[in-house]
Short mmCIF file of N, CA and C in Angstrom, two decimals:
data_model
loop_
_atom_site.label_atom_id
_atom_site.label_comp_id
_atom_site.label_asym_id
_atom_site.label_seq_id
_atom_site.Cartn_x
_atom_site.Cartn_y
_atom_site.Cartn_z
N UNK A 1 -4.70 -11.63 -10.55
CA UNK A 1 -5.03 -10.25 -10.84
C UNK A 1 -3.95 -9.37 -10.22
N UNK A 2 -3.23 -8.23 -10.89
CA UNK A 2 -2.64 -7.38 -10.40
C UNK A 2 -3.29 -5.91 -10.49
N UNK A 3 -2.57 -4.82 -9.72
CA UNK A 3 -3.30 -3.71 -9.99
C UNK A 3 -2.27 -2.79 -10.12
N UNK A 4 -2.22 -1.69 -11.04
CA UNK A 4 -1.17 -0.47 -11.46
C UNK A 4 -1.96 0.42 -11.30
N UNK A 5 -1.19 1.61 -10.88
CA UNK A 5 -1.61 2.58 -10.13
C UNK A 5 -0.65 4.00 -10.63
N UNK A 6 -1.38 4.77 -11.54
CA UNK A 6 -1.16 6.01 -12.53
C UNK A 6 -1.10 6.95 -11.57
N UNK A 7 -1.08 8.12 -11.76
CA UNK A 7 -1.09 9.42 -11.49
C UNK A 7 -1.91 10.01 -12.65
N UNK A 8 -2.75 10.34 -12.20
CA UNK A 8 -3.42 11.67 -13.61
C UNK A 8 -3.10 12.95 -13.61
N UNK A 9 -2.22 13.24 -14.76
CA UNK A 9 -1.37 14.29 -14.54
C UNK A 9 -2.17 15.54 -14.41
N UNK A 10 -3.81 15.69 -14.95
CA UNK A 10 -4.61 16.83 -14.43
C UNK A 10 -5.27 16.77 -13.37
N UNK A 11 -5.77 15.64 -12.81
CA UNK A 11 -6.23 15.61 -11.23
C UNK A 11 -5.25 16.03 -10.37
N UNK A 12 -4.28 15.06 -10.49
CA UNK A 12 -3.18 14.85 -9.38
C UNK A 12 -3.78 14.25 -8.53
N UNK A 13 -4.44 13.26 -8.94
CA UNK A 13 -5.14 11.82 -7.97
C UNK A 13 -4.26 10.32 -8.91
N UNK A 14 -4.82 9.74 -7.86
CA UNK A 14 -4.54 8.20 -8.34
C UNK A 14 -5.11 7.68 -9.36
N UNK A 15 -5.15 6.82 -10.28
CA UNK A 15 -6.19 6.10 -10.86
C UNK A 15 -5.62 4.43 -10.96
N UNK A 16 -6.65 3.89 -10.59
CA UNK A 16 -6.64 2.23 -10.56
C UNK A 16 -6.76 1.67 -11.81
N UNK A 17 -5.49 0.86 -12.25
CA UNK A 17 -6.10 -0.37 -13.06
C UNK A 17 -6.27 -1.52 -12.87
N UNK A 18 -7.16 -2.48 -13.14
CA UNK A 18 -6.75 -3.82 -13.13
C UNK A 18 -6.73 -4.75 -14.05
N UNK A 19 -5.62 -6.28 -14.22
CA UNK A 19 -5.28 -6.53 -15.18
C UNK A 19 -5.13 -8.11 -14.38
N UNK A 20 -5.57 -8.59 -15.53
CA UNK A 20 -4.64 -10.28 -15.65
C UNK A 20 -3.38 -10.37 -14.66
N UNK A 21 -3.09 -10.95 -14.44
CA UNK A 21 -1.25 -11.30 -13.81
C UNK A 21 0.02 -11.23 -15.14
N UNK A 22 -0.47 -12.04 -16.13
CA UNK A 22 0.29 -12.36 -17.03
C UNK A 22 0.36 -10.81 -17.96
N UNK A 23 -0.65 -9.90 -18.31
CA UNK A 23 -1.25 -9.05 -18.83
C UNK A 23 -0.35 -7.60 -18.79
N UNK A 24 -0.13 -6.07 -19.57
CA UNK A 24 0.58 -5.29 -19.40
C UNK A 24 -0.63 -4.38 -19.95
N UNK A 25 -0.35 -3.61 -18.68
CA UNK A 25 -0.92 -1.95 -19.21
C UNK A 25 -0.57 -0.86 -19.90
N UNK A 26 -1.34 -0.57 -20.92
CA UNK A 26 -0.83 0.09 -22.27
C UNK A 26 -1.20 1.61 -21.42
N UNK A 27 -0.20 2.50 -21.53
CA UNK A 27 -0.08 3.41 -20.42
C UNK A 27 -0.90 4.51 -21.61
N UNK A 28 -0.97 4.42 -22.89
CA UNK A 28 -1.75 5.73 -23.73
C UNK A 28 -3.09 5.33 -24.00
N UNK A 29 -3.26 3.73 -23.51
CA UNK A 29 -4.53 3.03 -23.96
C UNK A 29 -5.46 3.48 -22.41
N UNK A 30 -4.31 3.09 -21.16
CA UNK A 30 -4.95 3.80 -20.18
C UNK A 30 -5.25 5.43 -19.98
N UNK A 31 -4.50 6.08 -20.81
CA UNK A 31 -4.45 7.37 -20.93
C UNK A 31 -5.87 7.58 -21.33
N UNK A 32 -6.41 7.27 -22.42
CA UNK A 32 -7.94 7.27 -23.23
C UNK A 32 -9.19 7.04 -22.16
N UNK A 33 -8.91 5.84 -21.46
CA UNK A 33 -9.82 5.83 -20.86
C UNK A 33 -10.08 6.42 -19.36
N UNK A 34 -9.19 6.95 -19.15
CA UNK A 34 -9.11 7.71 -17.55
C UNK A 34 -9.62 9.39 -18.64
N UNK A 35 -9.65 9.54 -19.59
CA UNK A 35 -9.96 10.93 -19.96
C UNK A 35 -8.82 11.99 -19.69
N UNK A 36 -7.30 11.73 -19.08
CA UNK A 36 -6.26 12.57 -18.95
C UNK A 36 -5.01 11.88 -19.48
N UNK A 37 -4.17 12.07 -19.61
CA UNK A 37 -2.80 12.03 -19.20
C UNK A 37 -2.09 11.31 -18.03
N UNK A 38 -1.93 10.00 -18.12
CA UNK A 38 -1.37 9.23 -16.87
C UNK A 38 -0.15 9.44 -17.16
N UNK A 39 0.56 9.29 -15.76
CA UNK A 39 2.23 9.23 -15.64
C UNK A 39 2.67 8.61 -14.41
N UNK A 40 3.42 8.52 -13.97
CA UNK A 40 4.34 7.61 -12.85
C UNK A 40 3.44 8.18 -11.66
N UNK A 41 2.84 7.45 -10.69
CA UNK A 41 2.57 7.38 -9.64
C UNK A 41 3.93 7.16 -8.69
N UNK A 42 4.23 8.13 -7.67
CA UNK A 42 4.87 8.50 -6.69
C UNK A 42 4.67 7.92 -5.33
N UNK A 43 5.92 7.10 -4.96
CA UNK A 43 5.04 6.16 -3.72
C UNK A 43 4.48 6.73 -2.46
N UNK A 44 5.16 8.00 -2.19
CA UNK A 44 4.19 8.76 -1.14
C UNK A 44 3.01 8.94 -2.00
N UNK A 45 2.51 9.71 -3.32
CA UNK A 45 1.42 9.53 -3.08
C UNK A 45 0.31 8.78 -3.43
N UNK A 46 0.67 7.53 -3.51
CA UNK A 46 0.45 5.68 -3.73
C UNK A 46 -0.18 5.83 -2.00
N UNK A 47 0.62 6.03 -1.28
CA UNK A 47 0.68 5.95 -0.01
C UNK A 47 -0.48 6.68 0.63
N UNK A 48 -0.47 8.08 0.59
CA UNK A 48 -1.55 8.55 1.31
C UNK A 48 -2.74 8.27 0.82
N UNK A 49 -2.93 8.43 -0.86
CA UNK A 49 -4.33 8.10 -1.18
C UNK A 49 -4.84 6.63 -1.14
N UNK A 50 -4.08 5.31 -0.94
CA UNK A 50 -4.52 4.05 -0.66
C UNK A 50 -4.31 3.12 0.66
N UNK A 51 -3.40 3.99 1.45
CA UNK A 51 -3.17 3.43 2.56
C UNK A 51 -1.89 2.12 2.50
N UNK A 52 -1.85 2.37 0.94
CA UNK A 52 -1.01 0.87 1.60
C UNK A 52 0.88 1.45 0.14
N UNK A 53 1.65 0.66 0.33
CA UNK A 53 2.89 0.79 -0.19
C UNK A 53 3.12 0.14 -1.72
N UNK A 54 3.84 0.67 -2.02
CA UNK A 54 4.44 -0.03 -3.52
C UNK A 54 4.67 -1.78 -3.32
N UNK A 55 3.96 -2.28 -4.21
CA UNK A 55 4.21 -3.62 -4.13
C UNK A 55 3.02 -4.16 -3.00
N UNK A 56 2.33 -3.82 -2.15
CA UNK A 56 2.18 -3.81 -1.67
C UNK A 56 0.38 -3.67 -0.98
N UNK A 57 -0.01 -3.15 -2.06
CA UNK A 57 -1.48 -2.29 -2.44
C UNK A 57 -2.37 -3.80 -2.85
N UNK A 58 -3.74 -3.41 -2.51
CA UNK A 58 -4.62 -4.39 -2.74
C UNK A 58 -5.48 -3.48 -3.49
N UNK A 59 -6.51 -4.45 -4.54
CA UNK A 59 -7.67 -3.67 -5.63
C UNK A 59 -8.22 -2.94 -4.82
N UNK A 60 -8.81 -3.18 -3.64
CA UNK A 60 -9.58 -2.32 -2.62
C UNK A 60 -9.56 -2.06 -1.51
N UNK A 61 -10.26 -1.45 -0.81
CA UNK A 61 -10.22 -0.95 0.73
C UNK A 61 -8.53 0.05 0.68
N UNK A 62 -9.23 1.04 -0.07
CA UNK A 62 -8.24 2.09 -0.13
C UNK A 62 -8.83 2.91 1.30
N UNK A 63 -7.42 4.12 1.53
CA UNK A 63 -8.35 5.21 2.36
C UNK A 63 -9.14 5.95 1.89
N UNK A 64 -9.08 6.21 0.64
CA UNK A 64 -9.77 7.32 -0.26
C UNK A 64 -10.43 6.54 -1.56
N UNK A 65 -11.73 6.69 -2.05
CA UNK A 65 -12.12 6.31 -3.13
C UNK A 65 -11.14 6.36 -3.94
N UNK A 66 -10.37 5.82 -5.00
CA UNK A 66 -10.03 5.44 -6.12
C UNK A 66 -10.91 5.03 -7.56
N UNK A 67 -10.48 5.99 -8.60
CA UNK A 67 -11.48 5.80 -9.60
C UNK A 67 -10.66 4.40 -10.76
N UNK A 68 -11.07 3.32 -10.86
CA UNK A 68 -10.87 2.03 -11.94
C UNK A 68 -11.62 2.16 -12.98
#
């Protein structure tokens, strides 16, 4: 399992996906179901809202709720 990690360009929060290993996230398919506009997540703020770094991040035990 891996996890990708959006930016919602109207929150300006994080949003979690998770996926297969082998598997690719369709970034307009994720767009639909987050209800906004995803775009590049920024590793500072990868960073403050999950506690942890690029590459680096686990599905859970963020600092901050994260919506999947």
């Amino acid at each position: 399992m891996k996890s990708i990690i959006f930016r919602g360009e109207e929150s300006g929060h994080v949003v979690l996906f998770l996926t297969a290993g082998g598997n690719r996230v369709s970034a307009a398919k994720a767009s639909a179901v987050a209800g906004q506009p995803l775009g590049k997540a920024e590793a500072d703020l990868i960073r403050a809202e999950t506690g942890f770094a690029i590459g680096g991040g686990a599905p859970g035990g963020h600092l901050t709720p994260v919506p999947a």
